[in-house]
Short mmCIF file of C-alpha atoms in Angstrom, two decimals:
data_model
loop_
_atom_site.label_atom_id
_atom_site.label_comp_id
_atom_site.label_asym_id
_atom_site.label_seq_id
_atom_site.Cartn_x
_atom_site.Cartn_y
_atom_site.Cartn_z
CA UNK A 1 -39.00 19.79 -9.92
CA UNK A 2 -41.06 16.75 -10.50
CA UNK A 3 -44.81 17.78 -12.06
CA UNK A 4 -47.48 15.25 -11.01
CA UNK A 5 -51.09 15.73 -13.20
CA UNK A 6 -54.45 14.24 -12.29
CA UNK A 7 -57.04 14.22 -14.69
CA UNK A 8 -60.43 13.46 -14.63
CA UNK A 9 -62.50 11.46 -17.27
CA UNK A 10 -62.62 14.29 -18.82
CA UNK A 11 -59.36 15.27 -19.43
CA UNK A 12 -59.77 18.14 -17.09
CA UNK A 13 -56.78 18.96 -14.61
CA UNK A 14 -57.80 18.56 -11.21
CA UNK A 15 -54.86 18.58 -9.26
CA UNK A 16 -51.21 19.51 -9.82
CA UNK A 17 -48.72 18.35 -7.18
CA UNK A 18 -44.64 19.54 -7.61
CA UNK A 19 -42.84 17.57 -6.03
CA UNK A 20 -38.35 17.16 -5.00
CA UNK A 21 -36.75 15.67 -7.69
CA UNK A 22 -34.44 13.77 -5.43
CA UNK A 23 -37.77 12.02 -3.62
CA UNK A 24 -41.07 12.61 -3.77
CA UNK A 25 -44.32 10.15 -3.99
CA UNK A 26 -47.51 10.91 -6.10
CA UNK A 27 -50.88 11.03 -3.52
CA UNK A 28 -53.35 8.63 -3.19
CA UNK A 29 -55.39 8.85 -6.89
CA UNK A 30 -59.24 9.50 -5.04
CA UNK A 31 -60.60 11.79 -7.43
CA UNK A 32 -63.39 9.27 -8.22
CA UNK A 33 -63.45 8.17 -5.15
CA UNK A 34 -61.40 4.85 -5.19
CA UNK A 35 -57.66 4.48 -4.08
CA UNK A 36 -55.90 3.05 -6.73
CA UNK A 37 -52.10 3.75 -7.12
CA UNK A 38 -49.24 5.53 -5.48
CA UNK A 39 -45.72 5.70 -6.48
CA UNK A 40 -42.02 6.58 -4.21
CA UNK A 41 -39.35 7.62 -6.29
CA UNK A 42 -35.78 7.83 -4.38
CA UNK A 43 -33.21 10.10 -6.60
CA UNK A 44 -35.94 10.03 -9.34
CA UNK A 45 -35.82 5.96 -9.22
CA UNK A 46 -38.98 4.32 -8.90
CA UNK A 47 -38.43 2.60 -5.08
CA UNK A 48 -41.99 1.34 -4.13
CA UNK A 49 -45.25 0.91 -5.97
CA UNK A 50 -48.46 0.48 -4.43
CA UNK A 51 -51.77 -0.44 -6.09
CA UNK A 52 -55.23 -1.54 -4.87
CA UNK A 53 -57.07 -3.92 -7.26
CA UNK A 54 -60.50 -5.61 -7.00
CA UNK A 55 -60.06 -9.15 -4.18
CA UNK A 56 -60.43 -11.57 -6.98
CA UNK A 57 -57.72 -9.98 -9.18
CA UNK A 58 -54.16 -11.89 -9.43
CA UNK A 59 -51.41 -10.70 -8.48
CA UNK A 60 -49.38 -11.98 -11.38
CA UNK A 61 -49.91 -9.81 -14.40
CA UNK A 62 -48.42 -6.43 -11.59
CA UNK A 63 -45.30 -8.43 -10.35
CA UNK A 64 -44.42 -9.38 -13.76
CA UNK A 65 -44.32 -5.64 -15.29
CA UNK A 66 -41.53 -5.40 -17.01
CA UNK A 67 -41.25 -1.40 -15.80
CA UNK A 68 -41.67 -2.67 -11.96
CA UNK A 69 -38.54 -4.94 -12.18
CA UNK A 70 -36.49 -4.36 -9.03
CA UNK A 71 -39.33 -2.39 -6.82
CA UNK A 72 -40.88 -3.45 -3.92
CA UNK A 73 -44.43 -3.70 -4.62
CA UNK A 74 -47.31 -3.29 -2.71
CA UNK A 75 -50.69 -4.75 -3.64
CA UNK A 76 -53.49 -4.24 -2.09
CA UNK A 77 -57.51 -4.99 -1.72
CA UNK A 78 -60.40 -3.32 0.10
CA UNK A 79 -63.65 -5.10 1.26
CA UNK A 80 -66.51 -3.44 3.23
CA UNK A 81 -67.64 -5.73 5.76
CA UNK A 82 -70.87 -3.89 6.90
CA UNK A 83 -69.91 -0.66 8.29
CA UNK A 84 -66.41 -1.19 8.54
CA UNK A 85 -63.40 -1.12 5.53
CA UNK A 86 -60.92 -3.92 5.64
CA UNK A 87 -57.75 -3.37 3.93
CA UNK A 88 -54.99 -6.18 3.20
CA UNK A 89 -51.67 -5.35 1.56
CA UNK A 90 -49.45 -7.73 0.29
CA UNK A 91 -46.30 -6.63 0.14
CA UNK A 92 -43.48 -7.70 -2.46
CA UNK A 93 -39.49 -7.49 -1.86
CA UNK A 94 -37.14 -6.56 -4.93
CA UNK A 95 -37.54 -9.98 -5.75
CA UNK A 96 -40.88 -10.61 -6.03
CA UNK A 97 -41.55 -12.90 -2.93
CA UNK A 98 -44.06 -12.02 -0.75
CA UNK A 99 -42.72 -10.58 2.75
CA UNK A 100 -45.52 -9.80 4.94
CA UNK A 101 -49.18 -9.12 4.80
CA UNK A 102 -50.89 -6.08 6.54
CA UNK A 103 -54.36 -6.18 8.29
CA UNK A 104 -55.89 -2.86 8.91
CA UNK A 105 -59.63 -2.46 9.86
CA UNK A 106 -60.94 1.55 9.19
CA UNK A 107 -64.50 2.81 10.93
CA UNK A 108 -66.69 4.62 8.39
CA UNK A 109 -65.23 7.74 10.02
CA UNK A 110 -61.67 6.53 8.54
CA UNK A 111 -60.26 5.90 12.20
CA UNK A 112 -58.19 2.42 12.61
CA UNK A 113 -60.02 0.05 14.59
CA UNK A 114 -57.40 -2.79 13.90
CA UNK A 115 -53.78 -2.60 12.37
CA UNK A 116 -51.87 -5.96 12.36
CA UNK A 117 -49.68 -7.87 10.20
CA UNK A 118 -48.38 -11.44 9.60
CA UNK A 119 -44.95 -13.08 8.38
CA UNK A 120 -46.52 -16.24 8.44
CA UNK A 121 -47.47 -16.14 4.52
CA UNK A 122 -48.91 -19.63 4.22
CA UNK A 123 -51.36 -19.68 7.28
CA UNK A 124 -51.98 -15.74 7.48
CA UNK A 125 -52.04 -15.83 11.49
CA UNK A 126 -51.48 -12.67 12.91
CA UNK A 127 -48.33 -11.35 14.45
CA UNK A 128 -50.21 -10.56 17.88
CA UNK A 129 -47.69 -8.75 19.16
CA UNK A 130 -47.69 -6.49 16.18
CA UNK A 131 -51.59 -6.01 16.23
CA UNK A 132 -53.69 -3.25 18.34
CA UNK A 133 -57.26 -2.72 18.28
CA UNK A 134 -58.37 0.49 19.39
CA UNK A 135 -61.78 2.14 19.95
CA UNK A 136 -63.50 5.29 19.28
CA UNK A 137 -66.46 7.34 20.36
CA UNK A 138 -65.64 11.19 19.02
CA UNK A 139 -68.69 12.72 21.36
CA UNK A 140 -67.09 11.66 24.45
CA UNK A 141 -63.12 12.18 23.16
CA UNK A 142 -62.72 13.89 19.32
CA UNK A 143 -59.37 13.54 18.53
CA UNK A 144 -57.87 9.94 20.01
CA UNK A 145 -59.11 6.64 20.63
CA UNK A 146 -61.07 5.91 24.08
CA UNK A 147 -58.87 2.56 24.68
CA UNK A 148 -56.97 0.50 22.82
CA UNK A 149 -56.00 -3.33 22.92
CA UNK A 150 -52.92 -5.65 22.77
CA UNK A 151 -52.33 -9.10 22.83
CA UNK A 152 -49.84 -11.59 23.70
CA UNK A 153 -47.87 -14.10 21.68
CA UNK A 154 -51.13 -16.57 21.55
CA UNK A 155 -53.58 -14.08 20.92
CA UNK A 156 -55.09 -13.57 24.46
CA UNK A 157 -55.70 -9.83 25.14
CA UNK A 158 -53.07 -8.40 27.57
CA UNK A 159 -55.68 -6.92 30.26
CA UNK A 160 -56.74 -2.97 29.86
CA UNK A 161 -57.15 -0.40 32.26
CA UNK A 162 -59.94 2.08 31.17
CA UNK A 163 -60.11 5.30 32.76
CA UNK A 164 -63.59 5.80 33.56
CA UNK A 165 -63.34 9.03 35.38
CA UNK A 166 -61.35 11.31 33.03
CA UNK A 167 -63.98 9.89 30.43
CA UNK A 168 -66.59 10.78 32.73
CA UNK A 169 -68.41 7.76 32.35
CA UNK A 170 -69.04 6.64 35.40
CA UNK A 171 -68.41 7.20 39.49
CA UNK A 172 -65.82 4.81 39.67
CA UNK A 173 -62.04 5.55 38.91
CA UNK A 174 -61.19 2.72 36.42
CA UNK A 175 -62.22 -0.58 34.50
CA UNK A 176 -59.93 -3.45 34.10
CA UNK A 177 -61.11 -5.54 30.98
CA UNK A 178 -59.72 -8.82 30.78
CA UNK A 179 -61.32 -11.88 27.95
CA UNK A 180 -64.06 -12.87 29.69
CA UNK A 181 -67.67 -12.63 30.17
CA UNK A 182 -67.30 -10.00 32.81
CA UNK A 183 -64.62 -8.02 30.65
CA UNK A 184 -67.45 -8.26 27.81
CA UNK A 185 -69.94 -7.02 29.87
CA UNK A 186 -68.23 -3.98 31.40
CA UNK A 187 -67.67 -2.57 28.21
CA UNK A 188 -70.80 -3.23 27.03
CA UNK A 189 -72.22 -1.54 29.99
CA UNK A 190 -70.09 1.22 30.16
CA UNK A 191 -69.44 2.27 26.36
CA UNK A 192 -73.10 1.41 26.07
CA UNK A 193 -71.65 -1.42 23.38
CA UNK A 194 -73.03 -3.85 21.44
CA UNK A 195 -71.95 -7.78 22.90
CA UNK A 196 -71.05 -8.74 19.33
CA UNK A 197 -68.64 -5.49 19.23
CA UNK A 198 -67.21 -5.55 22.82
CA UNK A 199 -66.37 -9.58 21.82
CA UNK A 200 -64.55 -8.77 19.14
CA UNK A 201 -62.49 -6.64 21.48
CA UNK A 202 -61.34 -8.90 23.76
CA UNK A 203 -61.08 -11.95 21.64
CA UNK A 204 -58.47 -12.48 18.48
CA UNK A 205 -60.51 -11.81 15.50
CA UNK A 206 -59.65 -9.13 13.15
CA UNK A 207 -62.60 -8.36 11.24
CA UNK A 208 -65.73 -7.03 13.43
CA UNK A 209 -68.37 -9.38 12.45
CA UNK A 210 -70.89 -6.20 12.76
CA UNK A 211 -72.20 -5.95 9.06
CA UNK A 212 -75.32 -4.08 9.90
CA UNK A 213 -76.90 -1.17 11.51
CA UNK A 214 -79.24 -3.80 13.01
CA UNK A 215 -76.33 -5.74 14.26
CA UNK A 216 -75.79 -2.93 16.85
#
């Protein structure tokens, strides 16, 4: 059985995980608070390793460890863009050539407003049909998003259906919210949503551009 220690700064063990010796992964290291590695061994072989480091670190000095030779590697970085976290992992075949890079947007209730990722490395444009926004609002529904978005191959939102009566938002049966001004302003007036928020909804950005209280 596999024995996996944290330690604070102190030296003091706060956590013991045991763990299959065939497979097994050490947990997200958030004893200080910060994410910073996590390892998945396969038949006690090291298989993946992922680590988040600060955005203006290079990615060098990790994909040349000599101890990481032959694993896929993960790296990733966190910014806080107002009220929201923004995630991007760059992720790293045997070989050390970078596959794909994942978008993913988290509310300051740790719900995923946006996941999406890109194969086009150079330009980082978005796989749209591999990204979904979604939207939450846990007094009116506490355990799933109220709607969530797609788009097609160009970025244009596929048109949503919102069902306004099981949410109990309204008299009518259901919303259709298309990119326009008048999908804007129906969910503005019925999730009571800021314009800059219900944009960024229908349109293709990833990051909300909401970076303040005030901006709401």
């Amino acid at each position: 059985m596999k024995r996996i220690v944290y330690k604070d700064k102190h030296e003091k063990i706060v956590k013991e995980i045991k763990m299959p010796v065939n497979q097994y992964f050490s947990e997200p290291d958030n004893i200080m608070g910060k994410y910073k590695t996590q390892e998945i061994y396969v038949h006690k072989e090291l298989a993946r390793f992922t680590i988040f480091i600060d955005p203006q670190e290079g990615h060098t000095k990790i994909l040349n460890k000599a101890d990481l030779q032959g694993v896929i590697i993960d790296i990733g970085q966190r910014e806080q863009p107002g009220e929201f976290r923004h995630e991007k992992l760059f992720q790293y075949d045997r070989n050390k050539d970078l596959k794909t890079i994942f978008n993913t947007v988290f509310d300051n209730q740790n719900n995923v407003v946006v996941s999406s990722f890109t194969d086009d490395i150079e330009n980082e444009i978005p796989y749209w049909n591999g990204t979904s926004k979604y939207y939450y609002d846990k007094s009116i529904r506490a355990n799933d998003s109220l709607f969530e978005c797609h788009y097609d191959d160009h970025g244009k939102l596929i048109p949503i259906t919102v069902d306004v009566e099981e949410l109990s938002l309204g008299d009518q049966d259901s919303i259709w919210i298309y990119n326009d001004v008048d999908g804007i302003k129906a969910l503005m007036n019925v999730f009571n949503m800021p314009k800059v928020l219900a944009e960024f909804y229908v349109s293709s950005e990833i990051i909300p551009k909401i970076t303040s209280p005030d901006d709401r």
